[in-house]
mmCIF file of C-alpha atoms in Angstrom:
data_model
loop_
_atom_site.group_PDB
_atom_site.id
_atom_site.type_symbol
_atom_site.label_atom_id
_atom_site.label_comp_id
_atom_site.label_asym_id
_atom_site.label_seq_id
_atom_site.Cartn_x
_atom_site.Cartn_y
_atom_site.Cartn_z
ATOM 1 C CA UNK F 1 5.549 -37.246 85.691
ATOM 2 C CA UNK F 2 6.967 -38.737 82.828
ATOM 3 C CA UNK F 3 7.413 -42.140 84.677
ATOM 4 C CA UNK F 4 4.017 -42.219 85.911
ATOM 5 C CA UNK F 5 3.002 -41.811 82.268
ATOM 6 C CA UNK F 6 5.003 -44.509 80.965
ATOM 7 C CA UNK F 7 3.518 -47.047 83.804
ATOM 8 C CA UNK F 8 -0.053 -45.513 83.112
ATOM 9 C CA UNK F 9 0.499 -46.739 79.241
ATOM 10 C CA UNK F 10 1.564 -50.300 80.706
ATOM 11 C CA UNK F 11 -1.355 -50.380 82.178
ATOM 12 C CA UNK F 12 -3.344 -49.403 79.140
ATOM 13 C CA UNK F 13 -1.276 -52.006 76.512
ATOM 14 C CA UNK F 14 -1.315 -54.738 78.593
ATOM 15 C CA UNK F 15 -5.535 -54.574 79.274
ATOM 16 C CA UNK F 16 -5.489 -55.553 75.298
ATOM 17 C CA UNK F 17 -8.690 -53.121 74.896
ATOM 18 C CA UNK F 18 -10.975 -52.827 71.564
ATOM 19 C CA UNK F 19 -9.714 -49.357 71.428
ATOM 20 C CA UNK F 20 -7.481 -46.864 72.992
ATOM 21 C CA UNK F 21 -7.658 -42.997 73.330
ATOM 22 C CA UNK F 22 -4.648 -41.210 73.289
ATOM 23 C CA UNK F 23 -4.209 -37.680 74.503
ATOM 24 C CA UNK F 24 -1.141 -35.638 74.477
ATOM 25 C CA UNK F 25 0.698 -38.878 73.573
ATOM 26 C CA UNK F 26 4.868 -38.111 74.203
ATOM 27 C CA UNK F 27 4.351 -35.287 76.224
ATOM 28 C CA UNK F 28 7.199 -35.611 79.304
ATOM 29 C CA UNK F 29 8.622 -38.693 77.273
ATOM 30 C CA UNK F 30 12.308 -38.794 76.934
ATOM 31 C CA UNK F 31 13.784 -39.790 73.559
ATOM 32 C CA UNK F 32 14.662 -42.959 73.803
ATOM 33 C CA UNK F 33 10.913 -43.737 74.876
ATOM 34 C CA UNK F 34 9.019 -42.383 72.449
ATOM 35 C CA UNK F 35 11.022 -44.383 69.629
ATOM 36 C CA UNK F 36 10.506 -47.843 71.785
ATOM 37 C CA UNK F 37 6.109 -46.737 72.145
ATOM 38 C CA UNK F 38 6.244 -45.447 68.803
ATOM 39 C CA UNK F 39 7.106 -48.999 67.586
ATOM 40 C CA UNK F 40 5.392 -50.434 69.859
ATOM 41 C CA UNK F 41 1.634 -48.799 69.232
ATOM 42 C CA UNK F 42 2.354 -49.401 65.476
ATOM 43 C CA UNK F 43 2.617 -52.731 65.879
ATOM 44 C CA UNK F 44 -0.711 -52.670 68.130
ATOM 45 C CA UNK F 45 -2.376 -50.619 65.535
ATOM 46 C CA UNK F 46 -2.701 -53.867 63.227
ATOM 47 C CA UNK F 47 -5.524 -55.202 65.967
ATOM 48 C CA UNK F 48 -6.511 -52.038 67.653
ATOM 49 C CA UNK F 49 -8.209 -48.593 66.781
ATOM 50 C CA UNK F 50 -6.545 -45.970 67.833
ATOM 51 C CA UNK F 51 -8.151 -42.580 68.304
ATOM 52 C CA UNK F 52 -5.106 -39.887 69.065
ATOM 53 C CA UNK F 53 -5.708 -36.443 69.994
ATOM 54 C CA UNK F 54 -2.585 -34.099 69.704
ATOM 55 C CA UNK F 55 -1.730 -31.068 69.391
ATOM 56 C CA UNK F 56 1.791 -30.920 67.939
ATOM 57 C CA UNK F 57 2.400 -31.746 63.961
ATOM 58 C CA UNK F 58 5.221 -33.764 65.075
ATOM 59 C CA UNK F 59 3.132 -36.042 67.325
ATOM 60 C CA UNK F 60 1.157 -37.233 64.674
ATOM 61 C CA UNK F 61 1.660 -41.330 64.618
ATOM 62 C CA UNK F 62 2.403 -42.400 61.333
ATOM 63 C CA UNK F 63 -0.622 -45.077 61.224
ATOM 64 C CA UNK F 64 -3.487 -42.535 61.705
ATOM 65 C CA UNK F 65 -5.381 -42.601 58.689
ATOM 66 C CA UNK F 66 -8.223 -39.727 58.670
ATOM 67 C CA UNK F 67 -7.615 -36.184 60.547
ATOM 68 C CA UNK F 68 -10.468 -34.471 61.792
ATOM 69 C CA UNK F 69 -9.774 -30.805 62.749
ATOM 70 C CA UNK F 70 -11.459 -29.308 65.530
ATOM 71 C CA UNK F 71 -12.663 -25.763 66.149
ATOM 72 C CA UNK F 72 -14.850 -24.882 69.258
ATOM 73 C CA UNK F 73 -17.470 -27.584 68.777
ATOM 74 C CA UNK F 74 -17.402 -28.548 65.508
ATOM 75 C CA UNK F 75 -15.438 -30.451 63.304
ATOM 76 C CA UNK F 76 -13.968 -27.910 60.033
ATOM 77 C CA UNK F 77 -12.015 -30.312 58.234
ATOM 78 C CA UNK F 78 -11.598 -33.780 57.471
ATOM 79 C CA UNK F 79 -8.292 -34.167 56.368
ATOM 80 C CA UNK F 80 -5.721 -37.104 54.886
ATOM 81 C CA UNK F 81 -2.200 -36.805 57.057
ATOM 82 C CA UNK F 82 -0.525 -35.241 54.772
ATOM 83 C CA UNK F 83 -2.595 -32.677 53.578
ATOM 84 C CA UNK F 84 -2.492 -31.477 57.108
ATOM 85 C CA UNK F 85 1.302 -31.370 57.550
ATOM 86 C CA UNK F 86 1.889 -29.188 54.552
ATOM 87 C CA UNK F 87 -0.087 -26.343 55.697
ATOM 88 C CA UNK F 88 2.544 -26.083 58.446
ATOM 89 C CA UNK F 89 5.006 -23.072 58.173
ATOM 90 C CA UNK F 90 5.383 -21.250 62.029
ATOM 91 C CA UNK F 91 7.267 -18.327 62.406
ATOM 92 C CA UNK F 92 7.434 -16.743 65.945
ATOM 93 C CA UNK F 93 10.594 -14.554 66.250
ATOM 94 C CA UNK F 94 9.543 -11.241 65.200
ATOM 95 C CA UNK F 95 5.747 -11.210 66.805
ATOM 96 C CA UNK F 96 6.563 -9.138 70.144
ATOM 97 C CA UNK F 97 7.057 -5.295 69.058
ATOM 98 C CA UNK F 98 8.556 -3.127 71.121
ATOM 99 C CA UNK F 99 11.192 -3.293 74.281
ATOM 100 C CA UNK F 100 10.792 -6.060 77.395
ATOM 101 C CA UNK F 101 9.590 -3.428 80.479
ATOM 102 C CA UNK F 102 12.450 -2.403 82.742
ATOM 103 C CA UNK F 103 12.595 -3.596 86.345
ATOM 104 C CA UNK F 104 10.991 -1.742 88.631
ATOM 105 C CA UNK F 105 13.976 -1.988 91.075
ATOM 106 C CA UNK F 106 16.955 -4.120 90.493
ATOM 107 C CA UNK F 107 18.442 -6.358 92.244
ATOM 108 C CA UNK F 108 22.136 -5.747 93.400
ATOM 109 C CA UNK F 109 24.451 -7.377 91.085
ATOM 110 C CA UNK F 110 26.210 -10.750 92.171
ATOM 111 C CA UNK F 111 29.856 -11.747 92.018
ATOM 112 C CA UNK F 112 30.083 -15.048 90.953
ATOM 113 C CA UNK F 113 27.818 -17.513 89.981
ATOM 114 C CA UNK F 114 24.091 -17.512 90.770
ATOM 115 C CA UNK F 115 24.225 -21.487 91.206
ATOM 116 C CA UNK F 116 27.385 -23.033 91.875
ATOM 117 C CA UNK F 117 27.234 -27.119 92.502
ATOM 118 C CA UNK F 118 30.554 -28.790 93.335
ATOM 119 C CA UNK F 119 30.267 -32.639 93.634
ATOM 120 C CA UNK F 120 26.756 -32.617 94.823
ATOM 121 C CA UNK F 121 25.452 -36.217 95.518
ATOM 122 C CA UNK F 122 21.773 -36.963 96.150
ATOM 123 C CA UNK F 123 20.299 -40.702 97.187
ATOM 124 C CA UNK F 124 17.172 -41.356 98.347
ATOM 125 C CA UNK F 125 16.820 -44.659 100.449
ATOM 126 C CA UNK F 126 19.780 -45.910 99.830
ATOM 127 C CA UNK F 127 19.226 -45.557 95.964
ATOM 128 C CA UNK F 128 21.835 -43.016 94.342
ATOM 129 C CA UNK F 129 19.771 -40.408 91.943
ATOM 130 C CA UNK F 130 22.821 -37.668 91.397
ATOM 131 C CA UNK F 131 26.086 -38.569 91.315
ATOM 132 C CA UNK F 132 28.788 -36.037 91.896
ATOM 133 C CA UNK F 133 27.373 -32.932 89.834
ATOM 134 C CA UNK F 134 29.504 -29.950 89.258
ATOM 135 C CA UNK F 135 27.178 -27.094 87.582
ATOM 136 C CA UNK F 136 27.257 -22.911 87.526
ATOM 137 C CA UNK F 137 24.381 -20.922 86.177
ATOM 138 C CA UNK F 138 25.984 -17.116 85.728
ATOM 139 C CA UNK F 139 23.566 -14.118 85.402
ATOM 140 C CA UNK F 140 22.339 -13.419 82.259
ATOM 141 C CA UNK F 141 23.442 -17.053 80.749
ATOM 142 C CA UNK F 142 20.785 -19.578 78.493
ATOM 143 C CA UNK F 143 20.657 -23.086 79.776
ATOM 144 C CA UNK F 144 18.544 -26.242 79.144
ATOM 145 C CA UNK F 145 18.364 -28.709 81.723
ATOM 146 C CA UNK F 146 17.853 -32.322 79.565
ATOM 147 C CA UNK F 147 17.762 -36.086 80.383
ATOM 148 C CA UNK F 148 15.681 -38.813 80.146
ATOM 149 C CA UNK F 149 13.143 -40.069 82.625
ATOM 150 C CA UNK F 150 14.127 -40.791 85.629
ATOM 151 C CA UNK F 151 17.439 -39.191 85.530
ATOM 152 C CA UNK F 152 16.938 -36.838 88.749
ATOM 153 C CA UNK F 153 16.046 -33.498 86.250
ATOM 154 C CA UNK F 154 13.117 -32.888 89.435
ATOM 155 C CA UNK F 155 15.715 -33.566 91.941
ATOM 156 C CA UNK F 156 18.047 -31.246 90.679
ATOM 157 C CA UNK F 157 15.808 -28.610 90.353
ATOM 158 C CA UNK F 158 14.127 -28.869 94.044
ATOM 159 C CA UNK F 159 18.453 -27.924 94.515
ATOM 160 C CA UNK F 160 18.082 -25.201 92.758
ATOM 161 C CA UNK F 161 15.165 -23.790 94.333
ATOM 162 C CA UNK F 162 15.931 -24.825 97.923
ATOM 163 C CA UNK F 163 13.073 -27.149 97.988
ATOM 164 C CA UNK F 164 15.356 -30.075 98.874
ATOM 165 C CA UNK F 165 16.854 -30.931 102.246
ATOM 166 C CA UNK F 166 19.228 -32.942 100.436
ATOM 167 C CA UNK F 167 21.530 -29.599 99.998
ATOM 168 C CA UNK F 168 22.327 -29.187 103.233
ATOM 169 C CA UNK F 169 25.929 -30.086 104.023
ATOM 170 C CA UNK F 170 27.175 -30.047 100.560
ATOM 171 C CA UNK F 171 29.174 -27.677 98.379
ATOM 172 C CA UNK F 172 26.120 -26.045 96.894
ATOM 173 C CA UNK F 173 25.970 -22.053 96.730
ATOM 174 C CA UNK F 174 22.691 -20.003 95.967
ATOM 175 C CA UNK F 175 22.874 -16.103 95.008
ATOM 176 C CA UNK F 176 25.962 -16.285 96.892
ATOM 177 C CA UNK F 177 25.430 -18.171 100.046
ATOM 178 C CA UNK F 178 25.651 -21.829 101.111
ATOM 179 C CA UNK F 179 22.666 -23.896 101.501
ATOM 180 C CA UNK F 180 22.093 -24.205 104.972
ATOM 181 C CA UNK F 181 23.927 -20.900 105.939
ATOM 182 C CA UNK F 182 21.193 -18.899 107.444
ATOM 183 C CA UNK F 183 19.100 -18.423 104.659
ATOM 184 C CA UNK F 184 15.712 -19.027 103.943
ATOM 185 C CA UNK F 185 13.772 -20.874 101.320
ATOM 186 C CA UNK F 186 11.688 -17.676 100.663
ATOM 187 C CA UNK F 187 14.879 -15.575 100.416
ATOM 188 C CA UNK F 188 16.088 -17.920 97.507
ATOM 189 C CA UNK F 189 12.339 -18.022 95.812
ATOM 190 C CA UNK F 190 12.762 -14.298 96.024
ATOM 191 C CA UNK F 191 15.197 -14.396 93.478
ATOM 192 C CA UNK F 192 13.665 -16.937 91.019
ATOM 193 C CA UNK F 193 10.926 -16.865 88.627
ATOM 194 C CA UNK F 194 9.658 -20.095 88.294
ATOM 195 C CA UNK F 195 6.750 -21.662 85.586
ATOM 196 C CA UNK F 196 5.264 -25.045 84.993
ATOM 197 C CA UNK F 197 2.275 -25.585 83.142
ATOM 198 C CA UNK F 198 0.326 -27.247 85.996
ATOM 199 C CA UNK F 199 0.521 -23.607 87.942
ATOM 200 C CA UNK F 200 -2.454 -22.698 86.237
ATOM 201 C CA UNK F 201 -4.544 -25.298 88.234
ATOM 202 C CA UNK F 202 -3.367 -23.020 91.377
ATOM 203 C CA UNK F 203 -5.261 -19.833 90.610
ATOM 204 C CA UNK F 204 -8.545 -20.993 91.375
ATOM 205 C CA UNK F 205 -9.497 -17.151 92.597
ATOM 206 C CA UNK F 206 -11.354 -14.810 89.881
ATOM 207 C CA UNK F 207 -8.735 -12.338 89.543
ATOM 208 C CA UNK F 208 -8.225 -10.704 86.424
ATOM 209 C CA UNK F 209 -5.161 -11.189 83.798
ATOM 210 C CA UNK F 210 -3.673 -7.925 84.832
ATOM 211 C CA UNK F 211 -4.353 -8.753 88.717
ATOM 212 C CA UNK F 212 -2.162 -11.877 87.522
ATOM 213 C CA UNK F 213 0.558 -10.139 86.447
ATOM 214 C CA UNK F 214 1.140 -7.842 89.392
ATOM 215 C CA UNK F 215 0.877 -10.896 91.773
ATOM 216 C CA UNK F 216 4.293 -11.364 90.389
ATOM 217 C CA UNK F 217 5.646 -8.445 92.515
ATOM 218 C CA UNK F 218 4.413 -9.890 95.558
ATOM 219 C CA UNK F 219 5.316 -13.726 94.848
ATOM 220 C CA UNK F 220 1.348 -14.476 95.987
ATOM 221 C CA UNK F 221 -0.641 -17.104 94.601
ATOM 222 C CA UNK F 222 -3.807 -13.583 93.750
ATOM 223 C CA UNK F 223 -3.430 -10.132 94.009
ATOM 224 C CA UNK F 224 -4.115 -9.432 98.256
ATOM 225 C CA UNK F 225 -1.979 -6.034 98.441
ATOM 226 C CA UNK F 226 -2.647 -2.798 97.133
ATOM 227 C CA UNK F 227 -0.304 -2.097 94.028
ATOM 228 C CA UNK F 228 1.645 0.996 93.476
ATOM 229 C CA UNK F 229 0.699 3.229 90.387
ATOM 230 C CA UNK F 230 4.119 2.265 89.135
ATOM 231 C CA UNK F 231 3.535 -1.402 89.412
ATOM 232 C CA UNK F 232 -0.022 -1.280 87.528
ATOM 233 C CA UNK F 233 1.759 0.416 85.040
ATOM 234 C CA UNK F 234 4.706 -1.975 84.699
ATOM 235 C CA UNK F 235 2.145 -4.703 84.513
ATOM 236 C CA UNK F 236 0.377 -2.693 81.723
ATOM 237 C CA UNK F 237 3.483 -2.882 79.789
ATOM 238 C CA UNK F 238 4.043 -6.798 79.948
ATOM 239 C CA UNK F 239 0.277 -7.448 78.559
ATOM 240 C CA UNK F 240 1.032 -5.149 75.547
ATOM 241 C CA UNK F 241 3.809 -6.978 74.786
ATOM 242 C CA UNK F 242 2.791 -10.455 74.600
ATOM 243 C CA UNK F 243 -0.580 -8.557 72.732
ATOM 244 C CA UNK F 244 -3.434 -9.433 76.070
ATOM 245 C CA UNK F 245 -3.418 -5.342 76.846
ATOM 246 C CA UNK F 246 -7.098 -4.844 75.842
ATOM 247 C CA UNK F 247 -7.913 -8.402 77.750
ATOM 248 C CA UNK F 248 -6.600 -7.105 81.060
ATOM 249 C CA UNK F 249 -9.483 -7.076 82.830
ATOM 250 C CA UNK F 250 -10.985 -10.689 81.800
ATOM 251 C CA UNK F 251 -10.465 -13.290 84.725
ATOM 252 C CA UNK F 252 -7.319 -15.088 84.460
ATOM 253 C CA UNK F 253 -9.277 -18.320 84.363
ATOM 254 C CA UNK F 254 -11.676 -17.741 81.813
ATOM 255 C CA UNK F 255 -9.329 -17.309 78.892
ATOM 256 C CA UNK F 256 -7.201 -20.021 77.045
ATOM 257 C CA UNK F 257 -4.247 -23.003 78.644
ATOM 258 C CA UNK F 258 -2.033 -20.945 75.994
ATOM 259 C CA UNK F 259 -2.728 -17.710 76.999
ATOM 260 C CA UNK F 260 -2.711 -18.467 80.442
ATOM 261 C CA UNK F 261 0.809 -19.222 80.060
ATOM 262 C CA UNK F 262 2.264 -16.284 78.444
ATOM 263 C CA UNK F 263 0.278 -14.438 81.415
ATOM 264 C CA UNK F 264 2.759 -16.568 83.767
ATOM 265 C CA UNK F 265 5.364 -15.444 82.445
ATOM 266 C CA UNK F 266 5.007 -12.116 82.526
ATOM 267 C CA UNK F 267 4.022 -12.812 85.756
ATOM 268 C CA UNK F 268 7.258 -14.241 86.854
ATOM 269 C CA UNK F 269 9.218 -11.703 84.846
ATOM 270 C CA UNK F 270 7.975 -8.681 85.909
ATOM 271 C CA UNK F 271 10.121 -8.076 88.843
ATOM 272 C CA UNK F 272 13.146 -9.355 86.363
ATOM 273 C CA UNK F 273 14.403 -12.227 88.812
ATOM 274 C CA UNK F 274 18.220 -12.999 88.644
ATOM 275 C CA UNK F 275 17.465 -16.790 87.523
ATOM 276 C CA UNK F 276 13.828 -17.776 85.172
ATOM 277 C CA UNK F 277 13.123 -21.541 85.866
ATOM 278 C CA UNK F 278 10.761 -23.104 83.060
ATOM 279 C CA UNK F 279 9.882 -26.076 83.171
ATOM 280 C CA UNK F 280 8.518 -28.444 80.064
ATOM 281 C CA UNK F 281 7.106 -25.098 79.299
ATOM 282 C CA UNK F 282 5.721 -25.577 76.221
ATOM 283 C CA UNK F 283 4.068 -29.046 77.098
ATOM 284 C CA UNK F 284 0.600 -30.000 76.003
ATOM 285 C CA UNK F 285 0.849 -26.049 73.440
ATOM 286 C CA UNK F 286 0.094 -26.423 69.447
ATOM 287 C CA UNK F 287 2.413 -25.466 66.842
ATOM 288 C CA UNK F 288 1.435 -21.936 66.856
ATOM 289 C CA UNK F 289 1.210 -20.704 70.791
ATOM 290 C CA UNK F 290 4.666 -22.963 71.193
ATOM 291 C CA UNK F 291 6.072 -20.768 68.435
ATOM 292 C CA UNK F 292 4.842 -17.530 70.660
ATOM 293 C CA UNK F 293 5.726 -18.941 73.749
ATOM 294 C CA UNK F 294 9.627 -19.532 72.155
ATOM 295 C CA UNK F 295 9.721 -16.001 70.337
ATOM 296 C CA UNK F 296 8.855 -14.716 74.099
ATOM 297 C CA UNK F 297 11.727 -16.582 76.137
ATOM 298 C CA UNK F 298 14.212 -15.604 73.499
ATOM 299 C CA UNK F 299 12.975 -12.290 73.623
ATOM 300 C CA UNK F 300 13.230 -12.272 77.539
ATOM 301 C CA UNK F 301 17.016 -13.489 76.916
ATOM 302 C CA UNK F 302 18.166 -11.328 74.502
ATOM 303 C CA UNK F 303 16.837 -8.164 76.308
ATOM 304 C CA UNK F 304 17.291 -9.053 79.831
ATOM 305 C CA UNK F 305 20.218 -10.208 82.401
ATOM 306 C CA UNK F 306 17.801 -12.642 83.759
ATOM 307 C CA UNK F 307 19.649 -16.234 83.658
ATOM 308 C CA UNK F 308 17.231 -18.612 82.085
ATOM 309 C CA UNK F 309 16.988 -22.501 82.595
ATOM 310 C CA UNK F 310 14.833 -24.371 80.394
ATOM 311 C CA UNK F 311 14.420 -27.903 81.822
ATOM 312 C CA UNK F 312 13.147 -30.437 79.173
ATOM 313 C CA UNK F 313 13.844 -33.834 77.390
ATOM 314 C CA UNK F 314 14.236 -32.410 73.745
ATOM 315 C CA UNK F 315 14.813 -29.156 71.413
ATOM 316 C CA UNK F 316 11.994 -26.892 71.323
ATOM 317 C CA UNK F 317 12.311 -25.622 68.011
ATOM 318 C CA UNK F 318 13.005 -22.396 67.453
ATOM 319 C CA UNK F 319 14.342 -21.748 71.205
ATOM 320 C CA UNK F 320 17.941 -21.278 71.632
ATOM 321 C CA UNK F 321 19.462 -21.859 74.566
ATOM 322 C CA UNK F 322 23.065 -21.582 74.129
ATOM 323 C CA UNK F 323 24.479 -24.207 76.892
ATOM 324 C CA UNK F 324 23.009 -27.337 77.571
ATOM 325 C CA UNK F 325 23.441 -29.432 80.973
ATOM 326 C CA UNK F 326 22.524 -33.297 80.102
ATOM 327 C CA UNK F 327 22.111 -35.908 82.805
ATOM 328 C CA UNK F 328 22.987 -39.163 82.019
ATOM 329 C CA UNK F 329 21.888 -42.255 84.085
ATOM 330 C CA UNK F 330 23.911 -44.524 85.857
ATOM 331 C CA UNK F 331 23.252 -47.271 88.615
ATOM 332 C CA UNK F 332 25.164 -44.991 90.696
ATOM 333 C CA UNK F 333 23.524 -41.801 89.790
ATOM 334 C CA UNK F 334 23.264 -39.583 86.824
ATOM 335 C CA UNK F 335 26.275 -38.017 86.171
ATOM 336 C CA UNK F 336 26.409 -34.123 84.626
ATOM 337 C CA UNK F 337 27.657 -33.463 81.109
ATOM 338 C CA UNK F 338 27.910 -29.432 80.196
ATOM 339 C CA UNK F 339 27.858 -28.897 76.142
ATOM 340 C CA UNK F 340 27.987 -25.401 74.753
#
């Protein structure tokens, strides 16, 4: 995604337009990108108007003059830039009350590690993308997955969640069994909960929030199976906590991107999977709902044994994972780098 972006913006530049819109502007950029477009768009802003819309404080490029704040369909402020930046002061961390629900069954513990990579090599055509990656993700353990574009973070996932052929015939272990060993890609999904913001362009169906959230149970893209009393309830007790309880019945796709996403992840937490995949999670969120969103996953660490991975090219703040796995790019492949 994020190199599709960057060629997209190519495009755009090299046109040499009257104007250019900007939505969304580093979302899936890596660092060392969005310091090279930053300088480069400054320069452009000289000759060109820029109009950006964003929803992060830190996206704001440092050239735009005049801030118009939007609220439903009208415009509620007019702002200077930095009048706007000093009205922001998010906390998160202490907005979910009460206890993360309990599993409804649980899943029999694991010896060893849920993920276990020894020298795993991936090339595609002839072109190296990983390069010899050694990698464990233990139950209950905090991990962000970071590199920059192009570095194979997709690649490694599609490993991790047996999406990938390439696995087959290397030293790669999933809950416990080889990759190729007899098991099946649905019997490895089984055990992950997995979010990325475009999922919400699946559920096309009318099905409520809380229809949503006990979906979960049955990995199904809608609710098609009856649910057990216990299983409403369970569901019941995820919307209180992220505060949609009185909203359960509202359709799933009538209520907001933000919303939709905590939703998801109660939905892939409800049956407590041994391993929580997300994604560039809080991509394309504002300041506040990215503050709930990180106050939630910390929550879900702290409380659960679920192992979380967090796959994205910078620091959300105010989410701690507590060991990081960087990629680094090489002609021959990214190589892995483990810091804790």
């Amino acid at each position: 995604n994020g190199e599709q972006r960057k060629a997209l913006l190519s495009y755009i530049i090299a046109k040499k337009p009257d104007y250019i819109i900007i939505d969304s502007l580093f979302e899936s950029f890596d660092k060392e990108y969005r310091k090279s477009i930053l300088l480069q768009l400054t320069k452009l802003s000289a000759g060109i108007l820029f109009l950006q819309v964003f929803n992060r404080a830190n996206e704001l490029l440092p050239f735009i003059e005049t801030i118009y704040f939007i609220k439903g369909r009208s415009v509620i402020a007019r702002q200077h830039p930095a009048a706007f930046l000093a009205q922001f002061n998010l906390k998160g961390n202490d907005i979910f009350a009460g206890s993360v629900p309990p599993p409804l069954t649980r899943y029999e513990p694991q010896n060893g590690p849920l993920v276990k990579m020894k020298n795993v090599s991936v090339q595609f055509n002839g072109k190296p993308v990983l390069q010899n990656i050694c990698w464990n993700i233990n139950a209950g353990e905090f991990w962000q997955l970071t590199g920059p574009n192009g570095s194979g973070k997709s690649t490694l996932l599609s490993l991790i969640t047996g999406n990938s052929p390439k696995g087959y015939g290397q030293d790669l272990f999933l809950f416990g069994h080889r990759k190729g060993s007899g098991e099946s890609v649905w019997d490895i999904k089984e055990k992950i909960g997995y979010f990325t913001p475009s999922m919400t362009l699946q559920f096309e169906r009318r099905d409520s929030i809380e229809q949503m959230v006990i979906s979960g149970f049955f990995d199904s893209v809608g609710l098609y199976i009856k649910p057990s009393d216990r299983q409403v309830q369970l569901a019941r007790e995820w919307l209180a906590l992220i505060g949609m309880y009185k909203d359960k019945n509202q359709p799933f796709r009538m209520v907001s991107a933000g919303r939709q996403r905590m939703v998801l992840i109660a939905r892939a937490m409800v049956k407590h999977p041994p391993l929580l995949i997300l994604d560039e999670p809080t991509a394309g969120l504002d300041d506040e709902m990215a503050a709930l969103f990180a106050a939630l996953i910390n929550k879900i660490a702290d409380e659960t044994s679920t192992a979380i991975l967090y796959v994205s090219h910078g620091q959300e703040a105010g989410l701690s994972p507590n060991r990081i796995f960087r990629l680094i790019s090489s002609d021959k492949g990214s190589k892995g780098q483990i810091q804790r």
